[in-house]
JSON list of C-alpha atoms in Angstrom, two decimals:
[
{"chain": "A", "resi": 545, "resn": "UNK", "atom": "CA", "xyz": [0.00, 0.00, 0.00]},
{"chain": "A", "resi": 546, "resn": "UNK", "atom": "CA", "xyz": [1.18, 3.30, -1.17]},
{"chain": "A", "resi": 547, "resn": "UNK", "atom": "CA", "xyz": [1.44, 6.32, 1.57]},
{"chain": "A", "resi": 548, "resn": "UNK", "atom": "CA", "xyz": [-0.37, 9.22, -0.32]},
{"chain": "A", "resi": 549, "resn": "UNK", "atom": "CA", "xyz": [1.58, 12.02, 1.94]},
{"chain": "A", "resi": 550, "resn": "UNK", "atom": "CA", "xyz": [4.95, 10.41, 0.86]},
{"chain": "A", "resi": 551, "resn": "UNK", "atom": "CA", "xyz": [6.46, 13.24, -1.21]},
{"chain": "A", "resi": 552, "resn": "UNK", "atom": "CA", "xyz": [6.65, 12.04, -5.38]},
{"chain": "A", "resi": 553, "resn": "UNK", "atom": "CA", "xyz": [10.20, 9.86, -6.17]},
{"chain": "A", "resi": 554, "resn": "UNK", "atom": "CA", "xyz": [12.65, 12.35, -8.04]},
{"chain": "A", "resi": 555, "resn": "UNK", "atom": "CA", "xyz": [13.21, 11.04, -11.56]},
{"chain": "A", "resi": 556, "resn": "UNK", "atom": "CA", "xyz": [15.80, 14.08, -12.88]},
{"chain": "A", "resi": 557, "resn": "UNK", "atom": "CA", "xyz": [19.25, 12.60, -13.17]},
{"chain": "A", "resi": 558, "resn": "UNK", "atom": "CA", "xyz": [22.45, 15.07, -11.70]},
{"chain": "A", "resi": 559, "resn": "UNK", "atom": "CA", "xyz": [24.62, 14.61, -15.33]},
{"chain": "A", "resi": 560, "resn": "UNK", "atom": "CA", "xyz": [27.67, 15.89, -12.90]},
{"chain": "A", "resi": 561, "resn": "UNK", "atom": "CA", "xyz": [27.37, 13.90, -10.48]},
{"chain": "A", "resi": 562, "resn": "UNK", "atom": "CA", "xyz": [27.45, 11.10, -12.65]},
{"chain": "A", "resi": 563, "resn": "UNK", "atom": "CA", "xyz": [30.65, 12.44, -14.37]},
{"chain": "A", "resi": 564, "resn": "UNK", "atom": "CA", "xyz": [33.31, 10.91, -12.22]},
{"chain": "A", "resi": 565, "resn": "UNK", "atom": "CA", "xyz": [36.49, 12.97, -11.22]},
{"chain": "A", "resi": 566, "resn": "UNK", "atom": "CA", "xyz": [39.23, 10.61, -12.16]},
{"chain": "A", "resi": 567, "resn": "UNK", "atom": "CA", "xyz": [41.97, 13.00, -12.48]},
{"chain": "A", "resi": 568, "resn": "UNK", "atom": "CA", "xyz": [45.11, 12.65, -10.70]},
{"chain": "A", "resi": 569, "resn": "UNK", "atom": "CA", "xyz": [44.66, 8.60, -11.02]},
{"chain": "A", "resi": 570, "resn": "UNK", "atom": "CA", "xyz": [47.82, 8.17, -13.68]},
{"chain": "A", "resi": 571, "resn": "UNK", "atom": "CA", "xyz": [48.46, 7.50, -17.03]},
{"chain": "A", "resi": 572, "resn": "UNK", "atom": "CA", "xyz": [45.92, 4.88, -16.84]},
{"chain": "A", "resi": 573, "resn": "UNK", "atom": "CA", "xyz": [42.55, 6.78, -16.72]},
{"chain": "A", "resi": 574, "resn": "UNK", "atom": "CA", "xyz": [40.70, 8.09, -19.59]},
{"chain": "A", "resi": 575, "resn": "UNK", "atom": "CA", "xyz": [39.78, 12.01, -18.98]},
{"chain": "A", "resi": 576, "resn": "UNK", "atom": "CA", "xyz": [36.71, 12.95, -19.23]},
{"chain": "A", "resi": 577, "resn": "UNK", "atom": "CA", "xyz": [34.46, 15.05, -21.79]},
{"chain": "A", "resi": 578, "resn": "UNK", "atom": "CA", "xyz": [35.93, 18.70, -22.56]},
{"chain": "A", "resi": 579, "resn": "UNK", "atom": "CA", "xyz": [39.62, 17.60, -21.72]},
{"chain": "A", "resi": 580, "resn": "UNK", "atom": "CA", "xyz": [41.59, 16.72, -24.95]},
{"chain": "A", "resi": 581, "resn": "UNK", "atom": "CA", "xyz": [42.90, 19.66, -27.05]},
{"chain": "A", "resi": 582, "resn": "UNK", "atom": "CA", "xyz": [45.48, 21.70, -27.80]},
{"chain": "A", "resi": 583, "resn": "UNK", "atom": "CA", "xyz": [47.03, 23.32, -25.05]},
{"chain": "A", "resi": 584, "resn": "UNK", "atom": "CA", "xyz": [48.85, 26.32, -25.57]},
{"chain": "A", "resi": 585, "resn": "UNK", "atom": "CA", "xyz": [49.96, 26.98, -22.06]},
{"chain": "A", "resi": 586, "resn": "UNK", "atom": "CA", "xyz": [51.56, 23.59, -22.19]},
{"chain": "A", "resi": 587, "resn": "UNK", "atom": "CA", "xyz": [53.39, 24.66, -25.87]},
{"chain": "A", "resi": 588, "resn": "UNK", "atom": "CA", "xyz": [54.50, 27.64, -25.33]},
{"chain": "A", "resi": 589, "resn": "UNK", "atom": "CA", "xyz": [55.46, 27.84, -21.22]},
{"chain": "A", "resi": 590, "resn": "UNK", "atom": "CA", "xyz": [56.50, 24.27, -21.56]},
{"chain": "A", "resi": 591, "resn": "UNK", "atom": "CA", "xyz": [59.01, 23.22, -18.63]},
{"chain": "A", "resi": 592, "resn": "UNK", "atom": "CA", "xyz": [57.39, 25.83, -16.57]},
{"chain": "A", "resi": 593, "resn": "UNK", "atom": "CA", "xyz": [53.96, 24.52, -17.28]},
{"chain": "A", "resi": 594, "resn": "UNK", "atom": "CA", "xyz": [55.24, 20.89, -17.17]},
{"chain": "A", "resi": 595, "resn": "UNK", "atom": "CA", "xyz": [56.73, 21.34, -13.38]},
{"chain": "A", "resi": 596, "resn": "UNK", "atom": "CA", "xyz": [53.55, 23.12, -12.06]},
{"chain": "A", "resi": 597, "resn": "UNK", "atom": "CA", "xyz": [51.31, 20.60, -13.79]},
{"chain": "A", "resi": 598, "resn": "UNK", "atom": "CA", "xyz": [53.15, 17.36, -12.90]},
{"chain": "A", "resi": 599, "resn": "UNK", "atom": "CA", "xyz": [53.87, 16.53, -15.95]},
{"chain": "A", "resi": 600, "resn": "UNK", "atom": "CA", "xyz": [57.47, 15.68, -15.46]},
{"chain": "A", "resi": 601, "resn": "UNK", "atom": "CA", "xyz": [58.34, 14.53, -19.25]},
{"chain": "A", "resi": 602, "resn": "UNK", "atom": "CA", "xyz": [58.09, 18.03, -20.23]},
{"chain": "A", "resi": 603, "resn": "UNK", "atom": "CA", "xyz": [61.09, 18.61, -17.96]},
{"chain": "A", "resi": 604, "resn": "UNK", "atom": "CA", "xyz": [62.78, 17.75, -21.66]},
{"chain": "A", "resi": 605, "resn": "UNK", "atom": "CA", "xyz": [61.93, 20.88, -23.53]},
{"chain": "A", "resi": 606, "resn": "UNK", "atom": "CA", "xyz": [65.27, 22.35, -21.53]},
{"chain": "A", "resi": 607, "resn": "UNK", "atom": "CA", "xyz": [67.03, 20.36, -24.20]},
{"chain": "A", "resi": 608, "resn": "UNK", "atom": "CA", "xyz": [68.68, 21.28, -26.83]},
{"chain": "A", "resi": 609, "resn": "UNK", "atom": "CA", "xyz": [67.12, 19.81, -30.19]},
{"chain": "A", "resi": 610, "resn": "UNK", "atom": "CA", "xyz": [64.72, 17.96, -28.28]},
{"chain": "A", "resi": 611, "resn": "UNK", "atom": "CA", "xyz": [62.56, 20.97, -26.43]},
{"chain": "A", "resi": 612, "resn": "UNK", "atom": "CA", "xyz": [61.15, 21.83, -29.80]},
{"chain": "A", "resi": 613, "resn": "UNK", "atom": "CA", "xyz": [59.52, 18.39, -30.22]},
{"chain": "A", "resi": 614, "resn": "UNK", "atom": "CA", "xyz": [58.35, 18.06, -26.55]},
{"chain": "A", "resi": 615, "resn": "UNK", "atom": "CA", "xyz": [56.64, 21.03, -26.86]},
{"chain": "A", "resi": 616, "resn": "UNK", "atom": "CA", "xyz": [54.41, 20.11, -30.02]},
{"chain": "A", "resi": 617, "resn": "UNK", "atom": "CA", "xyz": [53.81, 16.91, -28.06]},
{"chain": "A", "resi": 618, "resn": "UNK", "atom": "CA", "xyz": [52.62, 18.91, -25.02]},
{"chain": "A", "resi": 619, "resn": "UNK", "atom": "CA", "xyz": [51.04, 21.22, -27.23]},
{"chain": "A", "resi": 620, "resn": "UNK", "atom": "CA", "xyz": [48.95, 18.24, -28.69]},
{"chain": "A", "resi": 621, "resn": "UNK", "atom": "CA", "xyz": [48.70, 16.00, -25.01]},
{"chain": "A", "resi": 622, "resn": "UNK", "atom": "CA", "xyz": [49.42, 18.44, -22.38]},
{"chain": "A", "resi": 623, "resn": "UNK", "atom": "CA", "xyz": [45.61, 18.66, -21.01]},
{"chain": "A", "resi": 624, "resn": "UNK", "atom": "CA", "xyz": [44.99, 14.96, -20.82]},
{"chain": "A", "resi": 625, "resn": "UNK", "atom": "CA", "xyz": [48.77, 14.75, -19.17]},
{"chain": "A", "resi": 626, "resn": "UNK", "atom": "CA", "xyz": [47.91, 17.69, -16.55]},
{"chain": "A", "resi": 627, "resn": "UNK", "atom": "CA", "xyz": [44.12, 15.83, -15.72]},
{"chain": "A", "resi": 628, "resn": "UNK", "atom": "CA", "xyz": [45.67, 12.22, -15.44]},
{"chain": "A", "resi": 629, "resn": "UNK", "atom": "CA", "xyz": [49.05, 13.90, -13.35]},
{"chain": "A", "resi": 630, "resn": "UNK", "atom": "CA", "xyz": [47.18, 16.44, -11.00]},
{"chain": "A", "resi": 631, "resn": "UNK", "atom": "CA", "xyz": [44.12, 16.09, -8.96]},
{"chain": "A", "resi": 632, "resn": "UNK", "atom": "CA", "xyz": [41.40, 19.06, -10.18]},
{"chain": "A", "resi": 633, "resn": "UNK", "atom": "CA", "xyz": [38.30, 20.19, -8.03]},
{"chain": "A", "resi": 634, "resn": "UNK", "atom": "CA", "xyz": [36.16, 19.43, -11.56]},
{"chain": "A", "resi": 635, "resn": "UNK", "atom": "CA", "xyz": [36.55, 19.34, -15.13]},
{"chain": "A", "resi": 636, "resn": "UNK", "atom": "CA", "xyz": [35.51, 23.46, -14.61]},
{"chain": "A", "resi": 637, "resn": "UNK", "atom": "CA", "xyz": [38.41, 24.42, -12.21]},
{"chain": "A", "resi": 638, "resn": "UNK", "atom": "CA", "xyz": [40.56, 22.27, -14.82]},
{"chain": "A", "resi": 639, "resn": "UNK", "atom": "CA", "xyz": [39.68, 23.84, -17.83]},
{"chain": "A", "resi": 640, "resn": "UNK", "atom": "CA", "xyz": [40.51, 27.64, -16.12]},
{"chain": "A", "resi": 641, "resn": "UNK", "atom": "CA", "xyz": [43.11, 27.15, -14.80]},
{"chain": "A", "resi": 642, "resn": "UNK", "atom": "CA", "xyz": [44.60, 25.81, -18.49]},
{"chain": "A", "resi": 643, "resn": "UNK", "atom": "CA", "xyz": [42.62, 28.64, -19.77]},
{"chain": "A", "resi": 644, "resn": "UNK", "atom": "CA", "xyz": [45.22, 31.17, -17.43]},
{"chain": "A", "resi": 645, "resn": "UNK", "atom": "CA", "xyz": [48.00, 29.14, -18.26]},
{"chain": "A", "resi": 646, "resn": "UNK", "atom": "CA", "xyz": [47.05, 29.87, -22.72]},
{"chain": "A", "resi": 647, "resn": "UNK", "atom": "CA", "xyz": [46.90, 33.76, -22.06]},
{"chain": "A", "resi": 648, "resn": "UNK", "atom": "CA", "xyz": [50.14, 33.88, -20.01]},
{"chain": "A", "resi": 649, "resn": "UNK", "atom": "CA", "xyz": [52.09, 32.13, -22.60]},
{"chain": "A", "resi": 650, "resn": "UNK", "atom": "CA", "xyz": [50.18, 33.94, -25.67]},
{"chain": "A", "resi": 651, "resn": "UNK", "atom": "CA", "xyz": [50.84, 37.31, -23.06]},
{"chain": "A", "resi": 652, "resn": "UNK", "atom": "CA", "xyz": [54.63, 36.34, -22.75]},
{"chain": "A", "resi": 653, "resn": "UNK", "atom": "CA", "xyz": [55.26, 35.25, -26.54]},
{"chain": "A", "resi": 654, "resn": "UNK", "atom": "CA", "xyz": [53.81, 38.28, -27.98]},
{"chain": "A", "resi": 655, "resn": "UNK", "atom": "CA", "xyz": [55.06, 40.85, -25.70]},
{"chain": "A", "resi": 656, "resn": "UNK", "atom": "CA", "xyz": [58.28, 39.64, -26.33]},
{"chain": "A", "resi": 657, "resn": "UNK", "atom": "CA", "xyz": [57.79, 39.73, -29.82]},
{"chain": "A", "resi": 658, "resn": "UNK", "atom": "CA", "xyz": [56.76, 42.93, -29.75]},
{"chain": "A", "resi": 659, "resn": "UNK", "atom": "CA", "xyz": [59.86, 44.50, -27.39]},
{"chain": "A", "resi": 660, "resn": "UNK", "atom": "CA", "xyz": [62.07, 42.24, -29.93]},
{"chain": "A", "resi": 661, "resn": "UNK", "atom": "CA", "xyz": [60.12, 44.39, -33.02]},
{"chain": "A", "resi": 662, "resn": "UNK", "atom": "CA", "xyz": [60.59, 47.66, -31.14]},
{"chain": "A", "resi": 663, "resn": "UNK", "atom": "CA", "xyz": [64.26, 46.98, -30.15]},
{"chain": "A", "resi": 664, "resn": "UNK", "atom": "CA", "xyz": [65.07, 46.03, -33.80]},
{"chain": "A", "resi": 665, "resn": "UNK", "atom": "CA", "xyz": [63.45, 49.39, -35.00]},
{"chain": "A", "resi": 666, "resn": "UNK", "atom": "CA", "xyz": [65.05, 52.09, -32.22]},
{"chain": "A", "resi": 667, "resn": "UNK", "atom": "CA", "xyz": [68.29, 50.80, -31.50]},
{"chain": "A", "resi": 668, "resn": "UNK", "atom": "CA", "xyz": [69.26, 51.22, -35.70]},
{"chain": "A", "resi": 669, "resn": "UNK", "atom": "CA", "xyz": [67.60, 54.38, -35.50]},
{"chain": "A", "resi": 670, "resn": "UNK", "atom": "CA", "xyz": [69.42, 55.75, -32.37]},
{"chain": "A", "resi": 671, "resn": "UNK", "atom": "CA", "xyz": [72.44, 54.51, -33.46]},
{"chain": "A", "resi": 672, "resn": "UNK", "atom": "CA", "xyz": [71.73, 56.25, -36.89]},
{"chain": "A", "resi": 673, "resn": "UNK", "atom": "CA", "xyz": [71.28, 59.37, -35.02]},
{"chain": "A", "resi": 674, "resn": "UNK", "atom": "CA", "xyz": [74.30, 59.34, -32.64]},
{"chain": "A", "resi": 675, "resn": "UNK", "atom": "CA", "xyz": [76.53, 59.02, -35.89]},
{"chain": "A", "resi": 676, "resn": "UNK", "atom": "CA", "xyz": [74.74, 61.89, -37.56]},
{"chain": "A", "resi": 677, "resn": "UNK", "atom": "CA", "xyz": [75.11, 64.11, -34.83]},
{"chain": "A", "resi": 678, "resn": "UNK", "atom": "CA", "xyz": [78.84, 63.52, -34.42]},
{"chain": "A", "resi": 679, "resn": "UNK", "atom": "CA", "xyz": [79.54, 64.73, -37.58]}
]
């Protein structure tokens, strides 16, 4: 006999909940949904990245010849090596925190870049006019 008072059975299903958190569990684990990609924190700030991330292989982009090709390979499996290496508070925390890692390394590259430009521009041109005014 059913109690009519009982409050109705909850049929909606949590899809997080049911997501486990396996990171941190080794090289063995599959990561979960929203994971894999290209990571260009991992490419670009690679032993830096590699050492904060627990991803000690990347450790290798200090050498010479060889840095070059551990970064593409970070570039291409650096997310699924930082979930598997580090434990995350959710696929969400994961994801921003890789997300602050991309813009520090895009941040770094191209500023850089840019002082490299600027440098190449002023330092002919102020050389240019030290010689001008000595004569």
């Amino acid at each position: 006999m059913r109690n009519v008072y009982e409050p109705p059975k909850s049929t909606v299903v949590d899809r997080e909940s049911l997501a486990e958190n396996n990171s941190g569990q080794g090289s063995g684990i599959v990561p979960p949904e929203g994971i894999k990609g290209w990571s260009w924190g991992a490419f670009l700030l690679n032993w830096i990245w590699s050492a904060s991330n627990r991803t000690y292989i990347g450790l290798l982009a200090l050498v010479p010849y060889v840095g070059f090709l551990v970064s593409i390979y970070l570039g291409v499996k650096g997310r699924e090596l930082a979930w598997q290496n580090k434990r995350w508070d959710s696929v969400e925390h994961f994801n921003s925190v890789q997300k602050r890692w991309s813009v520090w390394g895009l941040i770094l590259v191209v500023g850089t870049a840019g002082i490299g430009i600027l440098a190449a521009i002023a330092i002919p041109a102020y050389q240019h006019s030290l010689h001008r005014g000595g004569h």
